[in-house]
């Protein structure tokens, strides 16, 4: 609506090197380093670089320490790492990360199939995880996955998501991200969940992580911008796809997000053409055609 | 925003058989008939079936009369045809069509390259075209293409679009559609142009025709729904692609539009699973993978 005030700046977190590559066939250590370094030259200020998980669970991240040693770290960029548990957090902290993330699914069935625990069991480990991270001077973000729906259970009630959030905030997590794990969010669902969250927790730092699995990715971003959300995840080239629907899209593509925001006059600090260049690189590195419209079509006027 | 009232119903016009197939390699007459007939069983109530153009200009539509003879016409469906000029209108009327459309590009360069006339020259033929159609008891819709941008000229000023609209309405056209010919629309541009149109012409029947060439298709639909627009074009499977960017998306996919509207509780009369089935058929008929997320991923819960 014309009477809405949009944010003047948006903070984009590039998740291609972690969330993206975790859902692609494994690529070499050097290729991962090349991708992170190339992203570092686009102007993006936050990169989810790695996850510290058991190599048997996620072989794509088995060389996390080596990748991190080789990356040309830009002091102007905040790099973060995903950790599944205390052991992972210790590895991430030892490697020098200070921004850590942990994922808990709002849907029990999804949490069980993803990490073989109930949501309650995952939540129960949060206090000790927060303590360990805070003692080391770091921050821990809670990513609530299946926040807008679960591929096994269908709708996930807003109250269930808010219950996970309350437990996380009680445990002391520093910020929150809602993940649309399989692309079930639509604008009214975004408005409903963000509104309810603001009512219960007006001051929480909230980012949104959308997938484009059913084409609604940027529509959801637009609805969130209308609500003043200024923190979004995206994956260069849409790297990663959707593990639940082979051939379908996963994360929204960073260059599509930047294209939309730039046209709206919203600053991201990211150079669109440079990001399209990295999307082209990402296609070469993973050896498949990525699902990004802006990658195919380019900026509006050639 | 939560205080917006969305339309309770949306009228979807399926443009795959015309706009879609016109931008694919030619398929057989029987295949075209099969597509139109299959669409007729999805619950869609409007189908842009054909265009009556010179076969040398658009060989894909050379068999328009034969297709139309073979189609199983459903009396509950409004079929329309695109015509480039008086000769085309006469053919369409003779074939029994009563809903006709004519395209004029707001951008001179695009109009020149598309039909070898200036925008002014195209507008000048409208009064005689309208007269001929009205005398035969039909209606003529003006589709203003490049309404949100031109691949050659870049931005197209709102005033330029409104000038085309004024000329069309003076000539007596019955309704209006804005076409985002190469996917340059974004939500603020939609809000701006629709708002300006409403101010100048509060009562005009206005439909919108979006492309997803840069991923913003459904975001634009959502912004338009917030403004109360309840009339959209879409192409099953995203049939047609983008003639200006090979490999890129063209029209928004009907099943993606229906998925969004259905999740918003907005009635279209269309059965989503049936439309996904026709998208699968369309892929077979044109022999290439179509660019539709909902076609790949299916409805939210399997």
JSON list of N, CA and C in Angstrom, two decimals, chain B residues 31-73:
[
{"chain": "B", "resi": 31, "resn": "UNK", "atom": "N", "xyz": [-2.70, -30.85, -30.88]},
{"chain": "B", "resi": 31, "resn": "UNK", "atom": "CA", "xyz": [-2.10, -30.58, -29.56]},
{"chain": "B", "resi": 31, "resn": "UNK", "atom": "C", "xyz": [-2.67, -29.29, -28.98]},
{"chain": "B", "resi": 32, "resn": "UNK", "atom": "N", "xyz": [-2.88, -28.31, -29.83]},
{"chain": "B", "resi": 32, "resn": "UNK", "atom": "CA", "xyz": [-3.47, -27.04, -29.34]},
{"chain": "B", "resi": 32, "resn": "UNK", "atom": "C", "xyz": [-4.89, -27.27, -28.84]},
{"chain": "B", "resi": 33, "resn": "UNK", "atom": "N", "xyz": [-5.63, -28.05, -29.60]},
{"chain": "B", "resi": 33, "resn": "UNK", "atom": "CA", "xyz": [-7.01, -28.36, -29.21]},
{"chain": "B", "resi": 33, "resn": "UNK", "atom": "C", "xyz": [-7.01, -29.10, -27.88]},
{"chain": "B", "resi": 34, "resn": "UNK", "atom": "N", "xyz": [-6.10, -30.07, -27.76]},
{"chain": "B", "resi": 34, "resn": "UNK", "atom": "CA", "xyz": [-6.01, -30.86, -26.53]},
{"chain": "B", "resi": 34, "resn": "UNK", "atom": "C", "xyz": [-5.74, -29.95, -25.32]},
{"chain": "B", "resi": 35, "resn": "UNK", "atom": "N", "xyz": [-4.84, -28.97, -25.53]},
{"chain": "B", "resi": 35, "resn": "UNK", "atom": "CA", "xyz": [-4.50, -28.06, -24.42]},
{"chain": "B", "resi": 35, "resn": "UNK", "atom": "C", "xyz": [-5.71, -27.21, -24.03]},
{"chain": "B", "resi": 36, "resn": "UNK", "atom": "N", "xyz": [-6.39, -26.63, -25.02]},
{"chain": "B", "resi": 36, "resn": "UNK", "atom": "CA", "xyz": [-7.53, -25.77, -24.71]},
{"chain": "B", "resi": 36, "resn": "UNK", "atom": "C", "xyz": [-8.64, -26.58, -24.04]},
{"chain": "B", "resi": 37, "resn": "UNK", "atom": "N", "xyz": [-8.88, -27.77, -24.56]},
{"chain": "B", "resi": 37, "resn": "UNK", "atom": "CA", "xyz": [-9.92, -28.61, -23.96]},
{"chain": "B", "resi": 37, "resn": "UNK", "atom": "C", "xyz": [-9.57, -29.02, -22.53]},
{"chain": "B", "resi": 38, "resn": "UNK", "atom": "N", "xyz": [-8.29, -29.34, -22.30]},
{"chain": "B", "resi": 38, "resn": "UNK", "atom": "CA", "xyz": [-7.87, -29.73, -20.95]},
{"chain": "B", "resi": 38, "resn": "UNK", "atom": "C", "xyz": [-8.03, -28.55, -19.99]},
{"chain": "B", "resi": 39, "resn": "UNK", "atom": "N", "xyz": [-7.68, -27.37, -20.45]},
{"chain": "B", "resi": 39, "resn": "UNK", "atom": "CA", "xyz": [-7.84, -26.18, -19.61]},
{"chain": "B", "resi": 39, "resn": "UNK", "atom": "C", "xyz": [-9.31, -25.97, -19.26]},
{"chain": "B", "resi": 40, "resn": "UNK", "atom": "N", "xyz": [-10.16, -26.26, -20.23]},
{"chain": "B", "resi": 40, "resn": "UNK", "atom": "CA", "xyz": [-11.59, -26.09, -20.02]},
{"chain": "B", "resi": 40, "resn": "UNK", "atom": "C", "xyz": [-12.16, -26.97, -18.92]},
{"chain": "B", "resi": 41, "resn": "UNK", "atom": "N", "xyz": [-11.41, -28.00, -18.54]},
{"chain": "B", "resi": 41, "resn": "UNK", "atom": "CA", "xyz": [-11.88, -28.90, -17.47]},
{"chain": "B", "resi": 41, "resn": "UNK", "atom": "C", "xyz": [-11.29, -28.57, -16.10]},
{"chain": "B", "resi": 42, "resn": "UNK", "atom": "N", "xyz": [-10.56, -27.44, -15.99]},
{"chain": "B", "resi": 42, "resn": "UNK", "atom": "CA", "xyz": [-9.93, -27.09, -14.70]},
{"chain": "B", "resi": 42, "resn": "UNK", "atom": "C", "xyz": [-10.80, -26.18, -13.85]},
{"chain": "B", "resi": 43, "resn": "UNK", "atom": "N", "xyz": [-11.86, -25.67, -14.44]},
{"chain": "B", "resi": 43, "resn": "UNK", "atom": "CA", "xyz": [-12.68, -24.70, -13.71]},
{"chain": "B", "resi": 43, "resn": "UNK", "atom": "C", "xyz": [-12.35, -23.26, -14.08]},
{"chain": "B", "resi": 44, "resn": "UNK", "atom": "N", "xyz": [-11.33, -23.04, -14.90]},
{"chain": "B", "resi": 44, "resn": "UNK", "atom": "CA", "xyz": [-11.01, -21.66, -15.32]},
{"chain": "B", "resi": 44, "resn": "UNK", "atom": "C", "xyz": [-12.16, -21.14, -16.18]},
{"chain": "B", "resi": 45, "resn": "UNK", "atom": "N", "xyz": [-12.48, -19.88, -16.02]},
{"chain": "B", "resi": 45, "resn": "UNK", "atom": "CA", "xyz": [-13.68, -19.36, -16.69]},
{"chain": "B", "resi": 45, "resn": "UNK", "atom": "C", "xyz": [-13.37, -18.46, -17.89]},
{"chain": "B", "resi": 46, "resn": "UNK", "atom": "N", "xyz": [-12.09, -18.11, -18.07]},
{"chain": "B", "resi": 46, "resn": "UNK", "atom": "CA", "xyz": [-11.71, -17.30, -19.23]},
{"chain": "B", "resi": 46, "resn": "UNK", "atom": "C", "xyz": [-10.44, -17.88, -19.84]},
{"chain": "B", "resi": 47, "resn": "UNK", "atom": "N", "xyz": [-10.44, -18.04, -21.14]},
{"chain": "B", "resi": 47, "resn": "UNK", "atom": "CA", "xyz": [-9.27, -18.56, -21.85]},
{"chain": "B", "resi": 47, "resn": "UNK", "atom": "C", "xyz": [-8.99, -17.69, -23.07]},
{"chain": "B", "resi": 48, "resn": "UNK", "atom": "N", "xyz": [-7.78, -17.16, -23.13]},
{"chain": "B", "resi": 48, "resn": "UNK", "atom": "CA", "xyz": [-7.34, -16.50, -24.36]},
{"chain": "B", "resi": 48, "resn": "UNK", "atom": "C", "xyz": [-6.88, -17.62, -25.27]},
{"chain": "B", "resi": 49, "resn": "UNK", "atom": "N", "xyz": [-7.73, -17.91, -26.26]},
{"chain": "B", "resi": 49, "resn": "UNK", "atom": "CA", "xyz": [-7.56, -19.16, -27.00]},
{"chain": "B", "resi": 49, "resn": "UNK", "atom": "C", "xyz": [-6.61, -19.04, -28.19]},
{"chain": "B", "resi": 50, "resn": "UNK", "atom": "N", "xyz": [-6.68, -17.91, -28.89]},
{"chain": "B", "resi": 50, "resn": "UNK", "atom": "CA", "xyz": [-6.02, -17.81, -30.19]},
{"chain": "B", "resi": 50, "resn": "UNK", "atom": "C", "xyz": [-5.66, -16.37, -30.51]},
{"chain": "B", "resi": 51, "resn": "UNK", "atom": "N", "xyz": [-4.82, -16.21, -31.54]},
{"chain": "B", "resi": 51, "resn": "UNK", "atom": "CA", "xyz": [-4.74, -14.89, -32.16]},
{"chain": "B", "resi": 51, "resn": "UNK", "atom": "C", "xyz": [-4.93, -15.07, -33.66]},
{"chain": "B", "resi": 52, "resn": "UNK", "atom": "N", "xyz": [-5.54, -14.06, -34.25]},
{"chain": "B", "resi": 52, "resn": "UNK", "atom": "CA", "xyz": [-5.77, -14.08, -35.69]},
{"chain": "B", "resi": 52, "resn": "UNK", "atom": "C", "xyz": [-4.80, -13.10, -36.34]},
{"chain": "B", "resi": 53, "resn": "UNK", "atom": "N", "xyz": [-3.62, -13.62, -36.63]},
{"chain": "B", "resi": 53, "resn": "UNK", "atom": "CA", "xyz": [-2.52, -12.80, -37.16]},
{"chain": "B", "resi": 53, "resn": "UNK", "atom": "C", "xyz": [-2.06, -13.40, -38.47]},
{"chain": "B", "resi": 54, "resn": "UNK", "atom": "N", "xyz": [-1.25, -12.65, -39.17]},
{"chain": "B", "resi": 54, "resn": "UNK", "atom": "CA", "xyz": [-0.75, -13.17, -40.45]},
{"chain": "B", "resi": 54, "resn": "UNK", "atom": "C", "xyz": [0.18, -14.36, -40.18]},
{"chain": "B", "resi": 55, "resn": "UNK", "atom": "N", "xyz": [-0.05, -15.46, -40.89]},
{"chain": "B", "resi": 55, "resn": "UNK", "atom": "CA", "xyz": [0.76, -16.67, -40.61]},
{"chain": "B", "resi": 55, "resn": "UNK", "atom": "C", "xyz": [2.25, -16.46, -40.83]},
{"chain": "B", "resi": 56, "resn": "UNK", "atom": "N", "xyz": [2.61, -15.49, -41.68]},
{"chain": "B", "resi": 56, "resn": "UNK", "atom": "CA", "xyz": [4.05, -15.24, -41.86]},
{"chain": "B", "resi": 56, "resn": "UNK", "atom": "C", "xyz": [4.63, -14.55, -40.62]},
{"chain": "B", "resi": 57, "resn": "UNK", "atom": "N", "xyz": [3.81, -13.72, -39.97]},
{"chain": "B", "resi": 57, "resn": "UNK", "atom": "CA", "xyz": [4.29, -13.02, -38.78]},
{"chain": "B", "resi": 57, "resn": "UNK", "atom": "C", "xyz": [4.41, -14.00, -37.61]},
{"chain": "B", "resi": 58, "resn": "UNK", "atom": "N", "xyz": [3.39, -14.82, -37.44]},
{"chain": "B", "resi": 58, "resn": "UNK", "atom": "CA", "xyz": [3.38, -15.75, -36.30]},
{"chain": "B", "resi": 58, "resn": "UNK", "atom": "C", "xyz": [2.88, -17.11, -36.77]},
{"chain": "B", "resi": 59, "resn": "UNK", "atom": "N", "xyz": [3.81, -17.95, -37.26]},
{"chain": "B", "resi": 59, "resn": "UNK", "atom": "CA", "xyz": [3.43, -19.26, -37.80]},
{"chain": "B", "resi": 59, "resn": "UNK", "atom": "C", "xyz": [2.74, -20.15, -36.77]},
{"chain": "B", "resi": 60, "resn": "UNK", "atom": "N", "xyz": [3.02, -19.89, -35.47]},
{"chain": "B", "resi": 60, "resn": "UNK", "atom": "CA", "xyz": [2.40, -20.72, -34.43]},
{"chain": "B", "resi": 60, "resn": "UNK", "atom": "C", "xyz": [0.87, -20.63, -34.44]},
{"chain": "B", "resi": 61, "resn": "UNK", "atom": "N", "xyz": [0.34, -19.55, -35.04]},
{"chain": "B", "resi": 61, "resn": "UNK", "atom": "CA", "xyz": [-1.12, -19.36, -35.01]},
{"chain": "B", "resi": 61, "resn": "UNK", "atom": "C", "xyz": [-1.74, -19.49, -36.40]},
{"chain": "B", "resi": 62, "resn": "UNK", "atom": "N", "xyz": [-1.00, -20.09, -37.33]},
{"chain": "B", "resi": 62, "resn": "UNK", "atom": "CA", "xyz": [-1.47, -20.18, -38.72]},
{"chain": "B", "resi": 62, "resn": "UNK", "atom": "C", "xyz": [-2.76, -20.99, -38.83]},
{"chain": "B", "resi": 63, "resn": "UNK", "atom": "N", "xyz": [-2.95, -21.93, -37.90]},
{"chain": "B", "resi": 63, "resn": "UNK", "atom": "CA", "xyz": [-4.13, -22.82, -37.98]},
{"chain": "B", "resi": 63, "resn": "UNK", "atom": "C", "xyz": [-5.24, -22.38, -37.02]},
{"chain": "B", "resi": 64, "resn": "UNK", "atom": "N", "xyz": [-5.32, -21.09, -36.74]},
{"chain": "B", "resi": 64, "resn": "UNK", "atom": "CA", "xyz": [-6.27, -20.59, -35.74]},
{"chain": "B", "resi": 64, "resn": "UNK", "atom": "C", "xyz": [-7.70, -21.04, -36.04]},
{"chain": "B", "resi": 65, "resn": "UNK", "atom": "N", "xyz": [-8.12, -20.88, -37.28]},
{"chain": "B", "resi": 65, "resn": "UNK", "atom": "CA", "xyz": [-9.52, -21.26, -37.60]},
{"chain": "B", "resi": 65, "resn": "UNK", "atom": "C", "xyz": [-9.78, -22.74, -37.38]},
{"chain": "B", "resi": 66, "resn": "UNK", "atom": "N", "xyz": [-8.81, -23.55, -37.78]},
{"chain": "B", "resi": 66, "resn": "UNK", "atom": "CA", "xyz": [-8.97, -25.00, -37.63]},
{"chain": "B", "resi": 66, "resn": "UNK", "atom": "C", "xyz": [-9.00, -25.40, -36.14]},
{"chain": "B", "resi": 67, "resn": "UNK", "atom": "N", "xyz": [-8.12, -24.80, -35.35]},
{"chain": "B", "resi": 67, "resn": "UNK", "atom": "CA", "xyz": [-8.11, -25.08, -33.91]},
{"chain": "B", "resi": 67, "resn": "UNK", "atom": "C", "xyz": [-9.47, -24.77, -33.32]},
{"chain": "B", "resi": 68, "resn": "UNK", "atom": "N", "xyz": [-9.95, -23.59, -33.67]},
{"chain": "B", "resi": 68, "resn": "UNK", "atom": "CA", "xyz": [-11.20, -23.14, -33.06]},
{"chain": "B", "resi": 68, "resn": "UNK", "atom": "C", "xyz": [-12.37, -24.03, -33.44]},
{"chain": "B", "resi": 69, "resn": "UNK", "atom": "N", "xyz": [-12.36, -24.53, -34.67]},
{"chain": "B", "resi": 69, "resn": "UNK", "atom": "CA", "xyz": [-13.43, -25.45, -35.09]},
{"chain": "B", "resi": 69, "resn": "UNK", "atom": "C", "xyz": [-13.43, -26.74, -34.28]},
{"chain": "B", "resi": 70, "resn": "UNK", "atom": "N", "xyz": [-12.21, -27.18, -33.90]},
{"chain": "B", "resi": 70, "resn": "UNK", "atom": "CA", "xyz": [-12.10, -28.48, -33.24]},
{"chain": "B", "resi": 70, "resn": "UNK", "atom": "C", "xyz": [-12.27, -28.41, -31.72]},
{"chain": "B", "resi": 71, "resn": "UNK", "atom": "N", "xyz": [-12.13, -27.20, -31.15]},
{"chain": "B", "resi": 71, "resn": "UNK", "atom": "CA", "xyz": [-12.22, -27.07, -29.69]},
{"chain": "B", "resi": 71, "resn": "UNK", "atom": "C", "xyz": [-13.63, -27.43, -29.21]},
{"chain": "B", "resi": 72, "resn": "UNK", "atom": "N", "xyz": [-13.69, -28.17, -28.11]},
{"chain": "B", "resi": 72, "resn": "UNK", "atom": "CA", "xyz": [-14.98, -28.44, -27.46]},
{"chain": "B", "resi": 72, "resn": "UNK", "atom": "C", "xyz": [-15.32, -27.22, -26.62]},
{"chain": "B", "resi": 73, "resn": "UNK", "atom": "N", "xyz": [-16.16, -26.36, -27.19]},
{"chain": "B", "resi": 73, "resn": "UNK", "atom": "CA", "xyz": [-16.43, -25.09, -26.51]},
{"chain": "B", "resi": 73, "resn": "UNK", "atom": "C", "xyz": [-17.39, -25.28, -25.33]}
]
